[in-house]
Amino acid sequence: YLPPTSISEVSHVKTMDQYKEMYKQSVEEPGKFWGKIAETFYFKKQHEGEFFDYNLDIRKGEVYIRCLSDATTNICYNCLDRNVKSGHGDTIAFYWEGNDPMDSTSITYKKLLDEVCKFSNVLKSLGVKKGDRVAIYMPMILELVVAMLACARIGAVHSIVFGGFSAEALSSRILDAKCDVLVTADGVYRGTKLIDLKSIADEALELCTKDGHSVSACVVVKHITANSVLQNVSAFFTMSWNKAVDRSWEDLMQSASNECEPEWMNSEDPLFILYTSGSTGIPKGVLHHVSGYMLYAATTHKYTFDYHCGEVYFCTADIGWITGHTYITYGPLLNCATSVMFEGTPLFPDASRYWAIVDKYKVSKFYTAPTAIRSLMKYGEEPIRKYSRSSLKVLGTVGEPINPEAWLFYHKVIGNESCSIVDTFWQTETGGHVLTPFPGCTPTKPGSATFPFFGIVPAILSDEGVEIEGPGEGYLVFKQPWPGMMRTVFGDHKRFERTYFTKFPGYYVPGDGCKRDEDGYIWITGRIDDMINVSGHLLSTAEVESSLIEHPQVAEAAVVSKPHSVKGECLYCFVTVLQGSEFNKELVKELKEKVRHHIGAFSTPDYIQNAPGLPKTRSGKIMRRVLRNVAKGNRDLGDVSTMADASVVEVLFQNRVE
Ligand code: PRX
């Protein structure tokens, strides 16, 4: 599919030749390419010397990546002060759209700067200093953006935990990063469901204290209890209050000054931690640093969405995930964009909600996940056609492979065949897009993330680690660093090296398989490890298994993925109960609850089946390939000659749950 000429004509990159030329410079002379982009930002102290300093080859010593390493800057200053100083104080930074369609507001750059300065002073008054970690567990409200930018302003490292995570998951993240302060809210409505965030936060803090770490303060925003649209809520919602640590956001802000000199940070000082599932089951604290992330967030946002000043941009992600960090907060603000920030869900009050918002704010750049598109497809075209959507120009997707059917629905129905579709491949670790079409020039193929972004040098490796030239399939790897790539795992640099740089020394290994077709297009084929992508959320099978075996009646558990028409993939669990225990409906319910409790509601398994025995090799390794086939009901098992006891498989097929 060719980009519409109306988009090409005005886009930052109009032709493939222009893309190729810019791409060539970005990989052959990265210092020159990124150095020029850096000139558009404010650095307190300019950088001298080479742009990059790095070693990706573990055989040559420690892996490290640094860029602009002697410069100083502040990302919050570049997001806010710089735009206000250039005359954009009255530009809308965010249109905030509440869960309830009657509930909305907006904030200008100037007002956002004021609020951020105030909260920066609040954090300081609570004793937070440069380098300290602040946990944020909040719904999609403007105070979340204020809290994260305030951390960035004073040099504190924010660690945002998605509001759908359980108390246990929140506490383990607070503990790992030894956060001093937690910022949260009373609660939030998602559709008709009320989520009592404060009580989850209370439980998490109790768990932390039991483990020997207490936060010094828990700042609570009154969101639903002080909301005039949701007045009836406060009548029955009671919030617990622990005088020793709980502090009211509103009270603290009232007396705070709106002036706060930013902390001038070294380029390679940490900016934020964001936890992502690890294949060993323990989440990894991915650490991003100030300048490289700043340049990459801004540049990818500008080119991938072909963002132009004055346009309205809408990313439906939650800021609790990397997509929200880079493409709701940092990227758009660095480009002085006007964004829509949405608190609710695509199905409330009905399946037209996104398009009602698009028409209300005249959104031209829209970014969502394949799982959202698939869930809307179920309602047909009518809820979409009801709205004009005529302002739309670029439609992006992220988080999981998009099936061609969903891609075509996005293009034909949602985009009216007059938008560019950008399927963006990237990860928490990459900071921003690494494979993506450019909306003004890249001819697209449904299901392909097409070509590399500027500065990205992908390769495909065989099992033996040999680069495959031309068409072929294998492991996706990257050969050069780029500014936005993660620098380390918080507190565990060895794990960083082991996870991403050891399998194929000399390359960054993201953990995805891919193929290249005869035209050079890259197609992501899915994870090569034991991670499962449920609705765009990566889950580690090991983490789910460890929740299941915590149950006193469970002897062993193995979790695999099963294709799912909306979620993309879902969890299918095989559970062996202890001798004398019974596998029944009650147990299934308890096990689902265990996983919810351990991780969060979004990780609830769809299937749990009785497995009197698991297929294993003679050396005792569980044969997941066989289990995946059982889950799918596919009796074509391939080579099973290494299986210790083949009779278990028939029993598994008999016990299969549909
Ligand atoms: O497997 C890839 C898949 O999501 C993983 C990254 O997950 P996470 O760190 O949670 O970040 C998600 C948002 C960037 C990748 O390793 N993935 C992400 N985008 C795509 C994708 N798979 C295929 N196509 C995509 N566009």
XYZ file of C-alpha atoms and ligand atoms in Angstrom:
684
model
C 0.000 0.000 0.000
C 1.389 3.355 -1.031
C 1.117 6.366 1.269
C -1.626 8.788 0.176
C -0.064 11.633 -1.820
C -1.763 14.198 0.402
C 0.369 12.846 3.265
C 3.596 12.398 1.253
C 3.518 15.919 -0.124
C 3.739 17.564 3.265
C 5.668 14.938 5.211
C 9.116 15.250 6.770
C 10.339 12.368 4.577
C 8.634 12.410 1.187
C 10.342 9.672 -0.805
C 12.138 6.387 -0.222
C 15.268 7.956 -1.727
C 15.156 10.655 0.940
C 14.653 8.001 3.631
C 17.581 5.982 2.287
C 19.846 8.997 2.206
C 18.990 10.031 5.761
C 19.214 6.432 6.953
C 22.657 6.019 5.356
C 23.986 9.055 7.167
C 22.393 7.956 10.449
C 24.263 4.641 10.435
C 27.504 5.694 8.753
C 27.971 8.981 10.577
C 25.773 8.651 13.667
C 27.652 11.407 15.491
C 26.893 13.897 12.743
C 23.282 12.766 12.343
C 22.324 12.802 16.037
C 24.586 15.755 16.778
C 22.499 17.873 14.415
C 19.297 16.776 16.121
C 20.840 17.492 19.525
C 21.329 21.110 18.408
C 17.548 21.610 18.487
C 17.512 20.881 22.248
C 18.855 22.844 25.154
C 22.052 21.644 26.789
C 23.379 23.542 29.760
C 26.845 22.296 28.929
C 27.570 21.303 25.335
C 29.200 18.029 24.475
C 32.725 17.871 23.125
C 34.210 14.833 21.392
C 32.639 11.735 19.849
C 28.854 11.367 20.059
C 28.957 7.655 20.988
C 31.244 5.670 23.205
C 30.351 1.995 23.428
C 31.207 -1.674 23.517
C 28.523 -4.167 22.530
C 30.933 -7.111 22.320
C 31.069 -8.975 25.597
C 34.209 -10.819 24.464
C 36.032 -7.493 24.594
C 34.947 -6.631 28.140
C 32.019 -4.988 29.854
C 29.111 -3.939 27.642
C 28.381 -0.222 27.832
C 26.700 2.468 25.741
C 27.162 6.174 26.315
C 26.300 9.180 24.219
C 26.977 12.888 24.667
C 28.588 11.757 27.867
C 30.069 15.070 29.001
C 27.007 17.223 28.245
C 24.451 18.339 30.804
C 20.766 18.961 30.253
C 17.329 18.363 31.740
C 14.584 16.546 29.825
C 11.794 18.289 31.725
C 13.294 21.657 30.780
C 13.322 20.544 27.139
C 9.720 19.322 27.338
C 8.302 22.421 29.025
C 10.475 25.506 29.666
C 11.988 25.388 26.169
C 8.529 25.347 24.550
C 7.160 28.040 26.844
C 10.192 30.243 26.142
C 9.688 29.841 22.390
C 6.166 31.231 22.627
C 4.113 28.081 23.171
C 3.007 28.786 26.726
C -0.637 28.902 25.643
C -0.439 25.848 23.393
C -2.463 22.930 24.738
C -0.149 20.171 25.907
C -2.940 17.726 26.746
C -6.621 17.430 26.211
C -7.594 15.112 29.037
C -10.607 12.921 28.349
C -12.036 11.100 31.352
C -13.576 7.664 31.508
C -16.950 9.399 31.704
C -17.575 11.271 28.431
C -18.822 14.273 30.441
C -15.500 14.528 32.216
C -12.766 16.388 30.350
C -10.269 19.192 30.734
C -7.083 20.497 29.140
C -3.756 21.935 30.194
C -1.406 24.361 28.436
C 2.375 24.137 28.393
C 2.620 27.071 30.775
C 0.179 25.593 33.280
C 1.844 22.183 33.064
C 5.202 23.824 33.795
C 3.709 25.528 36.854
C 2.244 22.292 38.168
C 5.469 20.398 37.539
C 7.552 23.021 39.353
C 5.165 22.863 42.284
C 5.323 19.103 42.522
C 9.113 19.224 42.134
C 9.170 21.391 45.243
C 6.795 18.996 46.979
C 9.119 16.085 46.257
C 12.071 18.086 47.544
C 10.150 18.924 50.707
C 9.636 15.186 51.207
C 13.392 14.730 51.081
C 13.689 13.408 47.520
C 17.058 14.157 45.954
C 18.812 13.546 42.640
C 19.228 9.806 42.069
C 16.490 8.767 44.549
C 13.767 6.508 43.191
C 10.094 7.459 43.232
C 7.404 4.848 42.554
C 4.305 6.025 40.709
C 1.122 3.936 40.713
C -1.553 6.067 39.107
C -4.414 6.090 36.664
C -4.292 8.014 33.385
C -4.700 11.467 34.878
C -2.720 14.650 34.325
C -1.160 14.371 37.781
C 0.671 11.285 36.495
C 2.440 13.366 33.841
C 3.104 16.071 36.438
C 4.636 13.527 38.829
C 6.928 11.967 36.242
C 8.155 15.297 34.872
C 8.734 16.592 38.403
C 10.979 13.594 39.062
C 12.855 14.303 35.844
C 13.173 17.975 36.799
C 14.878 17.289 40.118
C 16.858 14.294 38.866
C 14.893 11.659 40.759
C 14.399 8.367 38.919
C 10.749 7.518 38.352
C 9.572 3.948 38.392
C 6.025 3.824 37.100
C 4.044 0.697 37.835
C 1.015 0.119 35.588
C -2.230 0.600 37.545
C -3.397 -2.904 36.594
C -0.614 -4.595 38.561
C -1.464 -6.280 41.863
C -0.240 -5.244 45.330
C 2.333 -8.016 45.257
C 3.719 -6.898 41.885
C 3.800 -3.269 43.039
C 5.599 -4.131 46.265
C 8.255 -6.223 44.530
C 8.977 -3.288 42.203
C 9.164 -0.786 45.078
C 11.502 -3.131 46.900
C 13.771 -3.836 43.945
C 14.351 -0.134 43.313
C 14.251 0.820 47.018
C 11.848 3.663 46.243
C 11.621 6.356 48.900
C 8.254 7.768 47.929
C 5.109 6.375 46.315
C 2.694 8.593 44.374
C -0.781 7.198 43.872
C -4.470 8.154 43.685
C -7.636 7.218 45.515
C -9.066 5.182 42.676
C -10.173 5.127 39.079
C -13.092 4.036 36.960
C -12.324 1.891 33.950
C -15.624 1.595 32.159
C -18.105 0.788 34.918
C -15.504 -0.877 37.083
C -14.063 0.944 40.087
C -10.432 0.159 40.863
C -9.496 0.978 44.420
C -5.877 1.955 43.820
C -5.241 3.325 47.292
C -6.125 0.099 49.058
C -3.891 -1.848 46.650
C -1.121 0.656 47.358
C -1.707 0.240 51.116
C -1.373 -3.516 50.813
C 1.789 -3.134 48.729
C 3.369 -0.816 51.303
C 2.527 -3.284 54.068
C 4.268 -6.039 52.106
C 7.297 -3.758 51.661
C 7.456 -3.046 55.383
C 7.337 -6.779 56.100
C 10.337 -7.119 53.808
C 12.214 -4.456 55.713
C 11.724 -1.438 53.468
C 9.341 1.409 54.216
C 8.677 4.409 52.013
C 8.910 7.748 53.762
C 5.761 9.126 52.133
C 2.788 8.054 50.049
C 1.309 11.006 48.168
C -2.348 10.490 47.262
C -4.246 12.395 44.571
C -7.957 12.739 45.219
C -9.138 11.883 41.759
C -12.532 10.246 42.014
C -13.449 11.569 45.434
C -12.907 15.193 44.438
C -14.354 14.998 40.954
C -17.507 17.013 40.344
C -18.672 14.788 37.485
C -18.334 11.710 39.661
C -19.934 13.335 42.710
C -21.951 10.290 43.688
C -18.765 8.300 44.116
C -17.514 10.081 47.193
C -20.734 9.125 48.941
C -19.759 5.483 49.233
C -16.034 5.484 48.611
C -14.052 5.537 51.799
C -10.341 5.809 51.676
C -8.100 4.546 54.418
C -5.550 7.064 55.675
C -2.334 6.196 57.411
C -1.195 9.390 59.119
C 2.381 8.168 59.401
C 3.027 8.095 55.637
C 0.007 9.304 53.667
C 0.143 12.855 52.331
C -2.542 14.655 50.387
C -1.434 15.808 46.921
C -3.848 18.733 47.031
C -2.632 19.972 50.420
C 1.025 19.705 49.496
C 0.510 21.463 46.162
C -1.427 24.326 47.696
C 1.549 25.723 49.531
C 4.255 24.805 47.002
C 6.084 27.432 44.952
C 5.788 27.289 41.162
C 9.436 28.069 40.662
C 12.003 25.324 40.560
C 15.389 25.447 38.901
C 15.931 22.165 37.054
C 18.718 19.863 38.166
C 21.311 19.886 35.381
C 21.858 16.241 34.677
C 24.717 14.508 32.984
C 23.578 12.865 29.728
C 24.221 9.440 31.179
C 22.453 10.016 34.492
C 19.431 7.711 34.885
C 16.006 9.076 33.948
C 13.641 6.223 34.717
C 13.240 2.562 35.548
C 10.502 0.559 33.902
C 10.036 -3.084 34.783
C 9.525 -5.648 32.073
C 9.027 -9.406 32.317
C 12.165 -11.491 32.335
C 12.380 -15.061 31.097
C 13.617 -16.230 34.511
C 10.389 -14.944 36.035
C 11.792 -11.982 37.955
C 10.978 -8.660 36.265
C 13.929 -6.615 35.048
C 14.233 -2.928 35.865
C 15.063 -1.500 32.441
C 17.010 1.706 32.964
C 16.905 4.627 30.521
C 19.146 7.673 30.700
C 18.637 11.332 30.036
C 20.060 12.572 26.724
C 20.011 9.504 24.502
C 16.434 8.711 25.422
C 15.453 12.348 24.900
C 16.857 12.507 21.368
C 15.399 9.165 20.417
C 11.906 9.744 21.880
C 11.624 13.091 20.107
C 13.005 11.922 16.760
C 10.940 8.748 16.516
C 7.774 10.603 17.507
C 8.428 13.275 14.902
C 9.189 10.943 11.981
C 7.111 7.835 12.667
C 3.927 9.848 13.119
C 5.125 12.585 10.798
C 4.199 14.980 13.549
C 3.807 18.668 12.688
C 3.252 21.460 15.154
C -0.437 22.224 15.662
C -1.708 18.724 14.942
C -3.597 16.724 17.559
C -2.077 13.388 18.411
C -3.720 10.554 20.381
C -1.937 7.523 21.787
C -4.323 5.145 23.568
C -1.647 3.372 25.623
C -1.338 3.598 29.384
C 1.651 5.572 30.675
C 2.396 2.566 32.897
C 3.923 0.899 29.833
C 6.843 2.111 27.719
C 4.516 3.229 24.905
C 3.000 5.782 27.252
C 6.384 6.930 28.563
C 7.816 7.610 25.121
C 4.722 8.415 23.067
C 2.390 10.143 25.526
C 4.774 12.012 27.781
C 8.286 12.524 26.499
C 8.194 12.298 22.679
C 5.122 14.508 22.137
C 6.123 17.133 24.720
C 9.638 17.353 23.285
C 8.015 18.123 19.924
C 5.645 20.677 21.473
C 2.715 18.477 20.465
C -0.900 18.702 21.512
C -2.002 15.269 22.697
C -5.146 13.596 23.901
C -4.705 11.701 27.158
C -7.518 9.209 27.699
C -8.445 7.630 30.993
C -11.013 5.107 29.814
C -11.436 2.084 27.609
C -12.374 1.695 23.923
C -15.694 0.048 24.796
C -17.154 2.541 27.266
C -19.805 3.854 27.071
C -19.855 2.036 23.741
C -17.603 0.724 20.993
C -17.505 4.160 19.288
C -15.574 5.871 22.052
C -12.238 6.255 20.241
C -13.932 7.759 17.182
C -16.026 10.099 19.295
C -12.746 11.351 20.779
C -11.088 11.566 17.365
C -13.913 13.768 16.059
C -14.156 15.818 19.246
C -10.503 16.881 19.141
C -9.865 16.504 15.376
C -7.138 13.946 15.977
C -4.815 13.449 13.031
C -2.272 10.957 14.387
C -3.648 7.942 16.233
C -1.666 5.151 17.913
C -3.114 1.954 19.393
C -2.543 -1.793 19.806
C -3.639 -4.636 17.515
C -5.622 -6.144 20.380
C -7.770 -2.983 20.558
C -8.402 -3.125 16.813
C -9.398 -6.789 17.047
C -11.746 -6.127 19.948
C -13.433 -3.344 17.933
C -13.709 -5.526 14.816
C -16.134 -7.715 16.732
C -18.643 -4.843 16.779
C -18.547 -4.384 13.021
C -18.269 -1.186 10.998
C -21.319 0.709 12.227
C -19.835 2.117 15.491
C -16.915 3.405 13.419
C -18.835 4.768 10.431
C -21.043 6.714 12.839
C -18.198 9.210 13.201
C -16.446 11.074 10.415
C -12.785 10.467 11.384
C -11.917 12.801 8.535
C -9.092 14.418 10.499
C -7.096 11.154 10.651
C -3.875 10.889 8.657
C -1.551 8.381 10.333
C -2.628 5.250 12.189
C -0.020 3.425 14.238
C 0.043 0.038 15.954
C 2.360 -1.369 18.574
C 2.931 -4.137 21.056
C 2.464 -7.368 19.151
C 2.431 -8.682 15.624
C -0.621 -7.388 13.765
C -2.465 -9.996 11.735
C -3.191 -8.897 8.141
C -6.951 -9.064 8.765
C -6.729 -6.482 11.575
C -4.267 -4.404 9.530
C -6.704 -4.277 6.604
C -9.615 -3.376 8.883
C -7.506 -0.542 10.304
C -6.650 0.640 6.814
C -9.996 0.190 5.068
C -12.607 0.834 7.732
C -10.974 2.963 10.420
C -8.667 4.823 8.041
C -11.145 5.028 5.145
C -8.250 4.004 2.861
C -6.879 7.515 3.187
C -4.381 7.107 6.026
C -0.866 5.737 6.311
C -0.567 2.706 8.572
C 2.601 2.394 10.640
C 3.235 -0.964 12.325
C 5.925 -0.035 14.837
C 8.151 -2.734 16.289
C 10.084 -1.942 19.448
C 10.460 -2.815 23.130
C 10.732 -1.334 26.606
C 14.456 -1.877 26.146
C 14.776 -0.007 22.844
C 13.259 3.206 24.225
C 11.521 3.977 20.920
C 10.630 2.523 17.518
C 13.337 0.452 15.873
C 11.480 -0.973 12.874
C 8.707 1.093 11.315
C 7.364 2.456 8.074
C 7.604 6.206 7.465
C 4.078 7.488 6.765
C 5.037 9.719 3.864
C 7.126 7.304 1.869
C 7.227 3.632 2.865
C 5.072 1.304 0.755
C 3.532 -1.005 3.364
C 2.635 -4.690 3.446
C 0.004 -5.749 6.021
C 1.790 -7.440 8.930
C 5.304 -6.178 8.217
C 7.090 -3.584 10.351
C 9.049 -2.918 7.128
C 12.422 -1.194 7.599
C 14.722 0.187 10.281
C 14.367 3.610 11.852
C 17.310 6.022 11.621
C 20.412 4.713 13.355
C 19.178 1.113 13.567
C 21.164 -1.655 11.883
C 19.200 -4.902 12.013
C 20.520 -8.302 10.961
C 19.081 -11.791 10.897
C 21.174 -14.578 12.389
C 20.981 -18.331 11.897
C 21.109 -20.740 14.884
C 24.885 -20.762 14.436
C 25.047 -16.979 14.661
C 25.790 -16.436 10.984
C 24.231 -13.379 9.340
C 21.636 -14.289 6.726
C 21.818 -12.009 3.710
C 18.780 -11.564 1.469
C 15.527 -13.429 2.105
C 15.531 -15.764 5.112
C 14.369 -16.376 8.643
C 16.153 -16.388 11.987
C 16.949 -14.318 15.070
C 16.489 -10.573 14.881
C 19.564 -8.713 16.193
C 20.927 -5.174 16.081
C 24.538 -4.412 15.232
C 25.018 -0.837 16.430
C 23.793 1.097 19.411
C 21.275 3.928 19.030
C 20.718 6.814 21.446
C 17.538 5.451 23.054
C 18.667 1.935 23.866
C 18.638 0.867 27.513
C 21.932 1.126 29.348
C 21.556 -1.497 32.047
C 19.208 -3.487 34.274
C 18.766 -1.574 37.519
C 21.131 -3.037 40.088
C 22.186 -5.958 37.896
C 24.492 -5.097 35.015
C 25.474 -8.754 34.636
C 21.854 -9.657 33.958
C 21.786 -6.956 31.264
C 24.840 -8.503 29.591
C 23.545 -12.049 30.011
C 20.075 -11.306 28.652
C 20.886 -9.227 25.605
C 24.546 -9.670 24.635
C 25.602 -13.237 25.385
C 23.663 -15.457 22.986
C 25.316 -13.799 19.970
C 28.347 -11.786 21.153
C 28.706 -8.466 19.381
C 24.966 -7.990 18.832
C 21.995 -6.707 20.829
C 19.485 -9.600 20.900
C 15.903 -8.425 21.516
C 14.433 -11.937 21.796
C 12.255 -11.923 18.686
C 12.403 -14.041 15.579
C 11.903 -12.499 12.149
C 12.091 -13.083 8.431
C 13.138 -10.924 5.517
C 11.260 -11.261 2.237
C 12.537 -10.850 -1.308
C 11.858 -7.100 -1.183
C 13.871 -6.667 2.014
C 10.807 -6.189 4.266
C 11.164 -7.445 7.832
C 8.364 -9.505 9.382
C 8.427 -10.212 13.122
C 7.546 -13.854 13.731
C 7.211 -13.732 17.539
C 9.264 -14.391 20.636
C 12.095 -16.893 20.589
C 12.043 -17.325 24.368
C 9.378 -18.391 26.840
C 7.600 -15.061 26.883
C 3.940 -14.773 25.960
C 2.407 -11.624 24.528
C -1.129 -11.247 25.901
C -2.909 -8.194 24.442
C 0.439 -6.531 23.863
C 1.662 -7.247 27.399
C 4.696 -9.472 27.657
C 4.393 -12.122 30.347
C 7.004 -14.587 31.403
C 5.832 -18.212 31.545
C 8.220 -18.742 34.469
C 6.528 -15.991 36.460
C 3.057 -17.469 35.876
C 4.316 -20.973 36.667
C 5.817 -19.828 39.938
C 2.454 -18.301 40.934
C 0.688 -21.587 40.146
C 3.059 -23.798 42.105
C 2.632 -21.608 45.159
C -0.738 -23.317 45.546
C -0.381 -26.096 48.150
C -2.118 -28.674 45.947
C 0.059 -28.123 42.887
C 3.100 -30.280 42.239
C 4.125 -28.942 38.868
C 2.952 -26.453 36.264
C 3.830 -25.546 32.697
C 2.424 -22.563 30.844
C 2.342 -22.109 27.088
C 0.698 -19.714 24.685
C -2.436 -20.414 22.700
C -3.594 -18.187 19.828
C -6.538 -15.961 20.814
C -8.782 -14.034 18.432
C -8.664 -10.748 20.388
C -5.678 -10.968 22.730
C -3.347 -12.370 20.076
C -2.074 -14.948 22.520
C -3.438 -16.191 25.825
C -2.148 -18.326 28.685
C -2.827 -22.064 28.609
C -1.673 -23.749 31.833
C -0.978 -27.416 32.482
C -1.136 -28.295 36.154
C -0.128 -31.509 37.906
C -1.742 -31.820 41.329
C -0.133 -33.570 44.285
C -1.101 -37.172 44.924
C -4.293 -37.289 46.936
C -5.424 -33.869 45.677
C -8.326 -33.444 43.334
C -8.313 -31.308 40.204
C -11.710 -29.601 40.148
C -13.489 -26.331 39.294
C -12.730 -24.875 42.712
C -9.005 -25.434 42.199
C -9.125 -23.804 38.743
C -10.770 -20.756 40.297
C -8.179 -20.581 43.048
C -5.328 -20.910 40.585
C -6.636 -18.092 38.393
C -6.927 -15.961 41.514
C -3.329 -16.836 42.478
C -1.987 -15.534 39.184
C -4.113 -12.354 39.389
C -2.867 -11.789 42.885
C 0.756 -12.344 41.987
C 0.834 -10.270 38.784
C -2.433 -8.516 37.914
C -5.835 -9.017 36.301
C -4.436 -8.751 32.767
C -2.412 -11.924 33.380
C -5.380 -14.149 34.312
C -5.013 -17.488 32.483
C -7.742 -18.363 29.988
C -7.218 -22.110 30.341
C -6.077 -24.363 33.157
C -6.049 -28.073 32.456
C -5.334 -31.148 34.488
C -2.008 -32.723 33.569
C -1.404 -35.995 35.422
C 1.956 -36.066 33.635
C 3.947 -33.582 31.549
C 5.857 -34.486 28.403
C 9.568 -34.403 29.230
C 12.818 -35.277 27.581
C 14.909 -38.016 29.153
C 16.959 -35.346 30.866
C 13.775 -34.006 32.485
C 13.185 -30.882 30.384
C 9.529 -30.044 29.744
C 8.753 -30.234 26.022
C 6.840 -26.983 25.565
C 6.551 -27.476 21.830
C 4.399 -30.551 22.508
C 2.313 -28.662 25.069
C 1.689 -25.833 22.600
C 0.294 -28.388 20.177
C -1.931 -29.916 22.844
C -3.236 -26.431 23.689
C -4.077 -25.856 20.020
C -5.516 -29.361 19.608
C -2.949 -30.123 16.955
C -2.075 -33.819 16.938
C 0.748 -33.371 14.486
C 3.495 -33.307 17.115
C 6.580 -33.597 14.928
C 9.625 -35.407 16.269
C 8.915 -36.807 19.740
C 11.683 -39.390 19.828
C 13.398 -37.663 22.767
C 10.307 -37.898 24.981
C 10.775 -40.028 28.102
C 7.175 -41.259 28.350
C 5.052 -40.674 25.251
C 1.896 -42.045 26.898
C 1.338 -38.819 28.862
C 0.453 -36.981 25.660
C -2.701 -38.957 24.949
C -3.945 -38.256 28.470
C -3.286 -34.545 27.911
C -5.341 -34.568 24.721
C -8.178 -36.272 26.603
C -8.105 -33.629 29.358
C -7.858 -30.691 26.958
C -10.069 -27.708 27.728
C -11.713 -25.733 24.917
O 7.830 -9.392 20.922
C 7.855 -8.037 20.544
C 6.489 -7.430 20.778
O 6.514 -6.878 22.080
C 7.835 -7.042 22.644
C 8.181 -5.861 23.491
O 7.285 -5.756 24.555
P 7.371 -4.546 25.560
O 8.766 -4.372 26.030
O 6.324 -4.764 26.579
O 7.019 -3.280 24.683
C 5.802 -3.206 24.026
C 5.632 -1.846 23.414
C 6.768 -1.371 22.616
C 8.730 -7.229 21.471
O 9.934 -7.872 21.824
N 6.188 -6.357 19.810
C 6.141 -5.034 20.053
N 5.759 -4.367 18.941
C 5.587 -5.273 17.962
C 5.869 -6.547 18.518
N 5.809 -7.664 17.773
C 5.466 -7.539 16.485
N 5.170 -6.366 15.887
C 5.211 -5.204 16.580
N 4.909 -4.063 15.981
